[in-house]
Coordinates of C-alpha atoms and ligand atoms in Angstrom, one line a residue:
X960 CA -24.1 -32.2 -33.3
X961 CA -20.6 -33.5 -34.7
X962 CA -19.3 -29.9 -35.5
X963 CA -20.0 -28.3 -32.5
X964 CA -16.5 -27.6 -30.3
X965 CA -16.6 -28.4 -26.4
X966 CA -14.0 -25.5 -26.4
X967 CA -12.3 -22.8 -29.0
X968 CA -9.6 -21.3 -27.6
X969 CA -8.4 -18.5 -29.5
X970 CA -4.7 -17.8 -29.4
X971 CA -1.6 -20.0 -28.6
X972 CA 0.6 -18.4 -26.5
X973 CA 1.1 -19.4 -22.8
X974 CA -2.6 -18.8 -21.7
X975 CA -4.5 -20.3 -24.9
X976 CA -2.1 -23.3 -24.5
X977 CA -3.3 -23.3 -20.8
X978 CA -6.5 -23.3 -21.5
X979 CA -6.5 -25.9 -24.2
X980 CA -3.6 -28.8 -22.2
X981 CA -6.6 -28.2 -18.8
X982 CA -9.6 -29.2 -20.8
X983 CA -8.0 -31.9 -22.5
X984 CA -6.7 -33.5 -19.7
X985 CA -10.1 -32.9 -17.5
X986 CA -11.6 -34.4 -20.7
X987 CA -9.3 -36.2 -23.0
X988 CA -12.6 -37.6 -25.2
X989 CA -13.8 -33.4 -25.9
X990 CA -13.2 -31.6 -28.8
X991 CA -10.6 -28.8 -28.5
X992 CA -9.8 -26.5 -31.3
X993 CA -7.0 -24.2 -30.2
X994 CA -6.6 -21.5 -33.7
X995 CA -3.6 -19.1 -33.8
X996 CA -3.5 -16.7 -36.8
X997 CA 0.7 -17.9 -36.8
X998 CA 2.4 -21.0 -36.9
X999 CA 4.5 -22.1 -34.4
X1000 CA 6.8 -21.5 -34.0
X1001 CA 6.4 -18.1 -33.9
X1002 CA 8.3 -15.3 -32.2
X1003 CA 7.0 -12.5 -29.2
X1004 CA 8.2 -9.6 -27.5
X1005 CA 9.2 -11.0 -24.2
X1006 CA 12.0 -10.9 -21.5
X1007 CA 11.7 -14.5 -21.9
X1008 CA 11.9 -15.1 -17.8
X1009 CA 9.5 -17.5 -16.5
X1010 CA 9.5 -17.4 -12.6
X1011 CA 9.2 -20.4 -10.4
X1012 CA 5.4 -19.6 -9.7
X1013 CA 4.9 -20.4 -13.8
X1014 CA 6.9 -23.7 -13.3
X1015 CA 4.4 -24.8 -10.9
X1016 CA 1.9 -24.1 -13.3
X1017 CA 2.8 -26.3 -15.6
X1018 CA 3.3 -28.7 -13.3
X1019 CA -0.1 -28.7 -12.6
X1020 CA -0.8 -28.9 -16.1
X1021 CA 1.1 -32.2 -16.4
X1022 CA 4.2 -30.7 -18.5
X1023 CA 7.0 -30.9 -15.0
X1024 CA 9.6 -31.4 -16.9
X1025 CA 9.1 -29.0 -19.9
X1026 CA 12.1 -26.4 -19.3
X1027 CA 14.3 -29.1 -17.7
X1028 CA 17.4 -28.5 -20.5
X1029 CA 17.4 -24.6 -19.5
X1030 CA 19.7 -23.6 -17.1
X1031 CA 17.8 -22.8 -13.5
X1032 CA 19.2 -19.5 -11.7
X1033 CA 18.5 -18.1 -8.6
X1034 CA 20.6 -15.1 -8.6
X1035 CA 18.7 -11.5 -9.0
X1036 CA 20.3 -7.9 -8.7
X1037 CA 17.5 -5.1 -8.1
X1038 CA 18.4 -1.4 -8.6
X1039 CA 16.4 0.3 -7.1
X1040 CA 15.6 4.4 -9.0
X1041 CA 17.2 5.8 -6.4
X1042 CA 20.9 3.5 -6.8
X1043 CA 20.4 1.0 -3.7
X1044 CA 21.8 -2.3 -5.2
X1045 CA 20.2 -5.1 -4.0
X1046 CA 22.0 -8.7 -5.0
X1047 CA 20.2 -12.1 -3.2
X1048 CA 19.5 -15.8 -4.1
X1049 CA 15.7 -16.2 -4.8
X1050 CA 14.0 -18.8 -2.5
X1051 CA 13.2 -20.7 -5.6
X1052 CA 14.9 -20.7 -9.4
X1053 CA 13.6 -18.8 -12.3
X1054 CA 14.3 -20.1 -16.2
X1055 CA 14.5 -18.2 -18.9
X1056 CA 13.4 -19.6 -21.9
X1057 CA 13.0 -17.5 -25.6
X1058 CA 8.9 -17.5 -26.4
X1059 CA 9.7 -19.3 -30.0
X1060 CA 10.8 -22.5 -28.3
X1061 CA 8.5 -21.8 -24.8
X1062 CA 5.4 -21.4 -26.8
X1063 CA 5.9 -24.2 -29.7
X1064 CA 6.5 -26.7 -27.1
X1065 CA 3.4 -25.3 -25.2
X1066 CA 1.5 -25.7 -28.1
X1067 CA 2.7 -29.2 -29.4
X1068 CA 2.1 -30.8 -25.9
X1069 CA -1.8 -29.9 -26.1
X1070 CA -1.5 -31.0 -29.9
X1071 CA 0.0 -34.4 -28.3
X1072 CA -2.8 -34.6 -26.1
X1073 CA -5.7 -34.6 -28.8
X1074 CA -6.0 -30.4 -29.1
X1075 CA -6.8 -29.9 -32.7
X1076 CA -4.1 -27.0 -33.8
X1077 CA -5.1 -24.7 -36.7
X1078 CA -3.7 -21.6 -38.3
X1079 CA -6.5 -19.2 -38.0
X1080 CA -7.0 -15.7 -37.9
X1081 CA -10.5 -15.0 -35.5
X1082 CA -12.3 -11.8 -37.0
X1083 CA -15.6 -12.2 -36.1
X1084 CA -17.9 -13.6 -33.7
X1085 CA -21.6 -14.1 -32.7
X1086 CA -23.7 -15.6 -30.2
X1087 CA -26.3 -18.0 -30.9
X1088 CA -28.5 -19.7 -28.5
X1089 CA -26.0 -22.0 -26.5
X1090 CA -23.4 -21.6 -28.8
X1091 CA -21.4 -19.1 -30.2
X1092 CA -20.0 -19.0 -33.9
X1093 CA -16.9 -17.6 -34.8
X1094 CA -16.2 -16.4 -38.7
X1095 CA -19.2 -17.7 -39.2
X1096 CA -17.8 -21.4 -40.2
X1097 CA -16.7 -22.9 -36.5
X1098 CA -19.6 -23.3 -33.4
X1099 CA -18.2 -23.8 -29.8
X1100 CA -20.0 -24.6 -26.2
X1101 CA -17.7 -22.1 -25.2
X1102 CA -14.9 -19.6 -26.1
X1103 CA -11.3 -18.9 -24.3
X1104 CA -9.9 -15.7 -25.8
X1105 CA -6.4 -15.8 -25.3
X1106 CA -5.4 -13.7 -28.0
X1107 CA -3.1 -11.2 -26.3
X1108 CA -2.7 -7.5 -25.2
X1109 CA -4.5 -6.1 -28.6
X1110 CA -7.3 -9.3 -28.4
X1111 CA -9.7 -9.1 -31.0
X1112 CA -12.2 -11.2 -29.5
X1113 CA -12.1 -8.8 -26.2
X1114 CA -13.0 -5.6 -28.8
X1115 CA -15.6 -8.1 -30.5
X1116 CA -17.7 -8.5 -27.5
X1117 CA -17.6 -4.8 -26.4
X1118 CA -15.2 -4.6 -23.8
X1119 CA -12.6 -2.2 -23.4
X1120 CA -8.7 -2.1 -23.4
X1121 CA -7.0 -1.4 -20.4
X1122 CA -6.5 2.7 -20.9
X1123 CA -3.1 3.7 -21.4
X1124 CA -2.5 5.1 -18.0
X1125 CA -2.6 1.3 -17.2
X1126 CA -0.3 0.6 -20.0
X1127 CA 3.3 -0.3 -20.5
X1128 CA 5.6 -0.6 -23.7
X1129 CA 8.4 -2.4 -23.5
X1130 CA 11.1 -3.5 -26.2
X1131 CA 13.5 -6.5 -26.0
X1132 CA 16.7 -7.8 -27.6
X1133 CA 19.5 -10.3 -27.8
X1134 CA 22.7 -9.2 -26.7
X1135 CA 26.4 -11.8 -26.3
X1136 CA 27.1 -12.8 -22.8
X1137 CA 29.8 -14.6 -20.8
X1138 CA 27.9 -18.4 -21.2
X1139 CA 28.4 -18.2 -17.0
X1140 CA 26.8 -15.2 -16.4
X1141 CA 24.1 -16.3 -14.2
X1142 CA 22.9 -13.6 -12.7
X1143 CA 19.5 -11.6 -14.1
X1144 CA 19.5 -8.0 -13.6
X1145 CA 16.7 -5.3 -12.9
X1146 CA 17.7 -1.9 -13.0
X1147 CA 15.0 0.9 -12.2
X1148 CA 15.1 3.9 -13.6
X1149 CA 14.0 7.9 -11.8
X1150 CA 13.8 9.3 -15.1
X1151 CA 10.4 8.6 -16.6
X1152 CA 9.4 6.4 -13.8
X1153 CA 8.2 4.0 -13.7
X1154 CA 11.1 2.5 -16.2
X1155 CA 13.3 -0.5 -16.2
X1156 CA 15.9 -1.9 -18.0
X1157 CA 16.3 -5.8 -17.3
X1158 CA 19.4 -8.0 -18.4
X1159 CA 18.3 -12.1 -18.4
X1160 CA 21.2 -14.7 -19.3
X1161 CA 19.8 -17.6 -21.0
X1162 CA 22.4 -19.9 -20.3
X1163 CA 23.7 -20.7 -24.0
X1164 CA 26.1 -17.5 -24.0
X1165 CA 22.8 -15.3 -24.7
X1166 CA 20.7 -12.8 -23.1
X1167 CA 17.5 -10.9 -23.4
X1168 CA 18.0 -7.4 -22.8
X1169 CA 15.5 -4.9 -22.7
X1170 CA 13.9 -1.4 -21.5
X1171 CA 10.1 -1.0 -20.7
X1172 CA 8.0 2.2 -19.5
X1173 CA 4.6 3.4 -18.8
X1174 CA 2.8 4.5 -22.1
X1175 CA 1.7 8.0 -21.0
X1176 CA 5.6 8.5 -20.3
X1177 CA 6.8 7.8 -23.3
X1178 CA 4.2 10.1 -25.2
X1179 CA 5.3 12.6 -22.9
X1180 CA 8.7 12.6 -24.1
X1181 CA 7.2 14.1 -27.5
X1182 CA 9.6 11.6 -29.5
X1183 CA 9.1 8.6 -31.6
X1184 CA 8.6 5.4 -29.2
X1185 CA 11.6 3.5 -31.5
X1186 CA 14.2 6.6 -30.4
X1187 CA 12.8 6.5 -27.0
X1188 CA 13.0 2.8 -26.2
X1189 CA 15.9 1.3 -28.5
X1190 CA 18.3 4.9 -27.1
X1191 CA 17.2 3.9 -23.7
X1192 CA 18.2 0.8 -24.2
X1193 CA 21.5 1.1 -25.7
X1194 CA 22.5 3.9 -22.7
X1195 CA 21.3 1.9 -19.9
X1196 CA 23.2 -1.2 -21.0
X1197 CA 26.1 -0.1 -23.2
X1198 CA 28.2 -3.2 -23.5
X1199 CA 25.0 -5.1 -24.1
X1200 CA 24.6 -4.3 -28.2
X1201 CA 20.9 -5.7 -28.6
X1202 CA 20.4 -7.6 -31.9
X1203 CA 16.7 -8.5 -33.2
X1204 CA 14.5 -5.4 -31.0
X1205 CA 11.1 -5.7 -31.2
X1206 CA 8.3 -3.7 -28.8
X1207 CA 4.5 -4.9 -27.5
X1208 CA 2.6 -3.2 -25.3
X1209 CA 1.7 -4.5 -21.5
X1210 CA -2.1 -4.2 -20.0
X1211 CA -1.4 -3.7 -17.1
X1212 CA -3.7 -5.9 -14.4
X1213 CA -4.5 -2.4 -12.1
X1214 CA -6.6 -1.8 -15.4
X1215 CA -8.0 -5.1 -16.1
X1216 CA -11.5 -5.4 -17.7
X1217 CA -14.3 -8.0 -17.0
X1218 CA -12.9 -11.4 -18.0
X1219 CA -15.5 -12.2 -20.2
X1220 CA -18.9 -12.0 -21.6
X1221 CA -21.7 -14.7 -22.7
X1222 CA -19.8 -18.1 -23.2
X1223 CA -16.6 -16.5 -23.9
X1224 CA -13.8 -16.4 -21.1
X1225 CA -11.1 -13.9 -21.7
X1226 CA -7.1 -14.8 -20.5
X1227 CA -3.9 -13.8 -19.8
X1228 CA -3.0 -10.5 -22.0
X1229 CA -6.3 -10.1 -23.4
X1230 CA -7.7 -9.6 -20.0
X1231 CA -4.6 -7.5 -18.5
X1232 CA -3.2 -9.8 -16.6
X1233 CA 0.1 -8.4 -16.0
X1234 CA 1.8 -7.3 -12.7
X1235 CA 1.8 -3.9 -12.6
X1236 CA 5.1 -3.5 -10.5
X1237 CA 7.3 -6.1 -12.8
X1238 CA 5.8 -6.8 -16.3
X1239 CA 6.1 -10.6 -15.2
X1240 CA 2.9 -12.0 -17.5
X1241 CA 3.4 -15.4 -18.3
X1242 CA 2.8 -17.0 -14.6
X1243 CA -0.8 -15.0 -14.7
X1244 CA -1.4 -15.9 -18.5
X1245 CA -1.2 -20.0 -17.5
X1246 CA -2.7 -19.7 -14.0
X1247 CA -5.8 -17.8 -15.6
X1248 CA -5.2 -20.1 -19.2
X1249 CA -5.7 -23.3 -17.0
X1250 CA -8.5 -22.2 -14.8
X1251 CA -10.7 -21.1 -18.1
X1252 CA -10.3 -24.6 -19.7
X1253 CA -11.3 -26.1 -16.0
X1254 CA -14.5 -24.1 -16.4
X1255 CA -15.1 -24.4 -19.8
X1256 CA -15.2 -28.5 -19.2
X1257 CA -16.7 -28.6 -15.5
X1258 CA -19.1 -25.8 -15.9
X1259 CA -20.2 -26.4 -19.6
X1260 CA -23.5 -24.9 -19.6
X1261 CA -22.8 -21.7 -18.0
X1262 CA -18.7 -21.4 -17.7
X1263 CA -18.1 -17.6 -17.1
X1264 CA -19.5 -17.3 -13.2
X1265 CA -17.3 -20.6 -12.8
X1266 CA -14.1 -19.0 -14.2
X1267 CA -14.4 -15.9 -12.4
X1268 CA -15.2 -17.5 -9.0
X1269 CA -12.3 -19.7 -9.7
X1270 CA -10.1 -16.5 -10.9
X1271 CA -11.3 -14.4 -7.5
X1272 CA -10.0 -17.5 -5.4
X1273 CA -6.8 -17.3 -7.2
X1274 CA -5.8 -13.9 -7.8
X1275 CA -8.6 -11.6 -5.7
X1276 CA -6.5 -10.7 -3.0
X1277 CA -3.3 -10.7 -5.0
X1278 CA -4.5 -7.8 -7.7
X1279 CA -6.0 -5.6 -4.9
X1280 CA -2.6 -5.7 -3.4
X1281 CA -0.8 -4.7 -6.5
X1282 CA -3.2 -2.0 -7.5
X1283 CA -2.7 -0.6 -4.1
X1284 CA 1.0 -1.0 -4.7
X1285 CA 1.0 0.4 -8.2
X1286 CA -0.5 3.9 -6.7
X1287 CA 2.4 4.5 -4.3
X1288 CA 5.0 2.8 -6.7
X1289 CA 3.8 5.9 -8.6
X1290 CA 6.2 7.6 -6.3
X1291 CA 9.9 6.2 -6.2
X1292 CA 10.6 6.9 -2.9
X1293 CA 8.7 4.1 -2.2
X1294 CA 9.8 1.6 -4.5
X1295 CA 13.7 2.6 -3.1
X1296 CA 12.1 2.3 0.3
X1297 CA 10.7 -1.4 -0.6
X1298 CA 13.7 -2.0 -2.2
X1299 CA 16.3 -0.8 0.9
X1300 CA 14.4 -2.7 3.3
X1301 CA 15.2 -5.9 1.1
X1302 CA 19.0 -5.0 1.5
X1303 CA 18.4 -5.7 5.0
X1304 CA 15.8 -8.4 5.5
X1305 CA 16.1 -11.7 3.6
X1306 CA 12.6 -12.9 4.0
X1307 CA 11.5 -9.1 2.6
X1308 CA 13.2 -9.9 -0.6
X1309 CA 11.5 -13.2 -0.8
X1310 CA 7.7 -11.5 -0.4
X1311 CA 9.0 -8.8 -3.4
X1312 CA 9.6 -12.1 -5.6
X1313 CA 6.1 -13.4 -4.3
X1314 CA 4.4 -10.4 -5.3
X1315 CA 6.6 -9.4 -8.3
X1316 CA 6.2 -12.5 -10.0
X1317 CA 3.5 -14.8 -8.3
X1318 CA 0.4 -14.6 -6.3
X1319 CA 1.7 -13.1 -3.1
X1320 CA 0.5 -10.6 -0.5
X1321 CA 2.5 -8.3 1.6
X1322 CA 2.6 -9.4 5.1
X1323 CA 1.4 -6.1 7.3
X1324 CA 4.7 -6.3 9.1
X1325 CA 6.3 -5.8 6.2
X1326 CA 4.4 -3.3 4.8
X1327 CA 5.3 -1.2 8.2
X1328 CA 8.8 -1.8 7.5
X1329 CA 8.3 -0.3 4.9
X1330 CA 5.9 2.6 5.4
X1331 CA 8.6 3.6 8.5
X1332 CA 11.1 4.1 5.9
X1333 CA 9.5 5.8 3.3
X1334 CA 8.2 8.1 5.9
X1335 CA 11.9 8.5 7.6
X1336 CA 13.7 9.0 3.5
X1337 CA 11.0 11.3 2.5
X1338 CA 11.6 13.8 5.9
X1339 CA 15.2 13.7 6.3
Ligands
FAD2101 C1 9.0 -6.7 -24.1 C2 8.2 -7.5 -23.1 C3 8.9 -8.2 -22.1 C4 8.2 -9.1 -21.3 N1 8.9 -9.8 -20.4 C5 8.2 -10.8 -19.6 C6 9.0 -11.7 -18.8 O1 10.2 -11.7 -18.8 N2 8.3 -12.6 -18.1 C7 6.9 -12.6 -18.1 O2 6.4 -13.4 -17.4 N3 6.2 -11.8 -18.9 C8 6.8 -10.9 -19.7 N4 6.1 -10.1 -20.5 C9 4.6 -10.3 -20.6 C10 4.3 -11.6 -21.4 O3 5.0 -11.5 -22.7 C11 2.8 -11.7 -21.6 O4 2.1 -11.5 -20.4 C12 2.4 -13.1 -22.2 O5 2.9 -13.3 -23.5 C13 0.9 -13.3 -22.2 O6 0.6 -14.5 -22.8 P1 -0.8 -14.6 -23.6 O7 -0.9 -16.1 -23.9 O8 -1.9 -14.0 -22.9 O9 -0.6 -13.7 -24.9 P2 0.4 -13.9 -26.1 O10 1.7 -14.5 -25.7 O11 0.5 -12.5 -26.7 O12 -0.3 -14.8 -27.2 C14 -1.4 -14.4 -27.9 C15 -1.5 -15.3 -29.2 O13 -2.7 -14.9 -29.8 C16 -2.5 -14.9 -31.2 N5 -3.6 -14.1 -31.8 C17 -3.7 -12.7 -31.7 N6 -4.8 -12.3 -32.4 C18 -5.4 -13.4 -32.9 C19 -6.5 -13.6 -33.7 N7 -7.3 -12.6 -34.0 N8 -6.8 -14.8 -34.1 C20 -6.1 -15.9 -33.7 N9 -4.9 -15.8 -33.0 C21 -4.6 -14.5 -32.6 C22 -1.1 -14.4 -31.4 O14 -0.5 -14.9 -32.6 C23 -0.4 -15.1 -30.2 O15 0.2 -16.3 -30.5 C24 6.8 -9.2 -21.4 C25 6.1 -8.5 -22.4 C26 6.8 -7.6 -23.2 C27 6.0 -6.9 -24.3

């Protein structure tokens, strides 16, 4: 059968481009359709800051040298809600790269590697037998739905949203910055926390600035979301005039849902994957990209059990910590706790960028450190 797809993916952002570059090069000779109801390139609400942990991804997707003419920096300041100030050198460089060229380079490497590239908005989708057909015209093997935080293929095969006490908004700019500013900036916020505001030179004399909060916080305020985020914005980084604003929500990982029904393997936004303590998405949108398209190629008859045994090895351990950590971080004290033990111990940092913005795991030393002050702050 000529016109049946080895693999759909749905969606060309960071985890549909994952999904798409795996299978092809597991199987240069199938037939990959990736659709994307925009052209690229195309712009998102993002901070634009990929972490090291996302580099290694695409390593491992055989792109190394992708964001090569960005500038690396390993500089981070974290304030924490209470006002500790906490400047270090990461173990390893993050890049920040603007979605509009991240994502149309993403997209034109799987295009170089045989991925068939159409404009396509998905609206429907049915099962039938061993395949499944999508708007009634295109018949795959099997489905990646990589189509984001509002997925429609996610709502098509009946499950749910993460709810929105497991969702952020967030809203980012561009503001003028010295071209060697270097340094990217997190700066909690006690009112209406969990909040942050977030400064990240590009390199080119450019920087995305933006402000994020927990959903239920901002319909608590009773105002519009645009007053709320873009005066938030402006206050907490006055000589950082944002031009071109735009908002998305962030489903939150502590309220994922199944990743996936039937043949089709959800990924990335669509199936919450985003740390709950930082926002960080892309890493866990290519990690869980790339392991769909391994399933959907070595596991062709029956790919779901095989993407979420390989998803359980990858991140298991990792999301059980952060849900555990997104419950206390419910409480600032802690966060300025975890963030004043930093100030003091190097290799604490290092696990909050390991957790933040990888795969990591909090060492039960460290966690003591940090229970032992939390306890101490909160009673004295
Ligand atoms: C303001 C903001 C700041 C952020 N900052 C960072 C950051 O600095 N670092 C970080 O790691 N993460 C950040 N994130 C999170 C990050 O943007 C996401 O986690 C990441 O984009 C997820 O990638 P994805 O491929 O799953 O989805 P997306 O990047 O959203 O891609 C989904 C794609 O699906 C397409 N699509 C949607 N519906 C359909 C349809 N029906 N048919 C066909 N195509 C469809 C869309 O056009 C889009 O191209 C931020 C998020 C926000 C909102």
């Amino acid at each position: 059968m000529n016109d049946v797809w080895d693999l759909v993916v749905v969606g060309g952002g960071p985890a549909g481009a994952a999904a798409a570059l795996r299978a092809a090069q597991l199987r240069p000779d199938g037939r990959i359709l990736l659709l994307d109801k925009a052209d690229f390139p195309r712009d998102k609400a993002c901070g634009d800051g990929i972490a090291a942990h996302g580099r290694d991804e695409l390593a491992l997707l055989g792109l190394p040298g992708l964001l090569d003419d960005y500038r690396p920096t390993s500089r981070l300041t974290v304030v924490a809600p209470g006002g500790t100030r906490v400047s270090a050198t990461a173990a390893r460089p993050n890049h920040v790269v603007p979605r509009m060229v991240f994502d149309a380079r993403l997209v034109e490497a799987a295009r170089a590697r045989g991925v068939e590239v159409r404009r396509h908005r998905v609206r429907a989708l049915a099962e039938s037998g061993p395949h499944v057909v999508i708007d009634g015209c295109l018949t795959a093997r099997a489905v990646v739905a990589a189509d984001g935080a509002n997925s429609a293929v996610r709502r098509l095969i009946g499950l749910p949203a993460s709810p929105d006490r497991h969702t952020a908004i967030a809203v980012r700019g561009y503001s003028d910055v010295a071209v060697s500013d270097d340094v990217q900036l997190i700066a909690m916020q006690k009112e209406g926390w969990p909040a942050y505001a977030w400064s990240f030179p590009i390199g080119d004399g450019t920087a995305n600035v933006g402000f994020g909060m927990l959903l239920p916080r901002l319909h608590a305020t009773g105002l519009p979301g645009r007053e709320v985020l873009h005066g938030r914005l402006a206050r907490l980084l006055p000589d950082q005039p944002a031009r071109d604003l735009r908002a998305h929500h962030l489903p939150l990982s502590s309220g994922r849902p199944k990743a996936g029904a039937g043949r089709v393997m959800l990924a990335g936004d669509a199936v919450s994957l985003i740390n709950p303590l930082t926002g960080e998405g892309i890493y866990y949108a290519l990690l869980s990209g790339r392991l769909a398209g391994e399933a959907a190629v070595q596991a062709a008859d029956d790919p779901l059990p095989a993407y979420l045994r390989k998803l359980r090895a990858a991140l298991g351990r990792h999301l059980r910590t952060t849900d555990v950590l997104a419950r206390l971080a419910q409480s600032p004290g802690f966060i300025d706790a975890a963030i004043g033990t930093a100030a003091h111990r190097e290799e604490m940092f290092d696990v909050l960028v390991d957790v933040g913005l990888g795969a990591g795991l909090v060492p039960l030393p460290i966690a003591l450190a940090v229970g032992r002050r939390w306890l101490r702050d909160t009673f004295t």
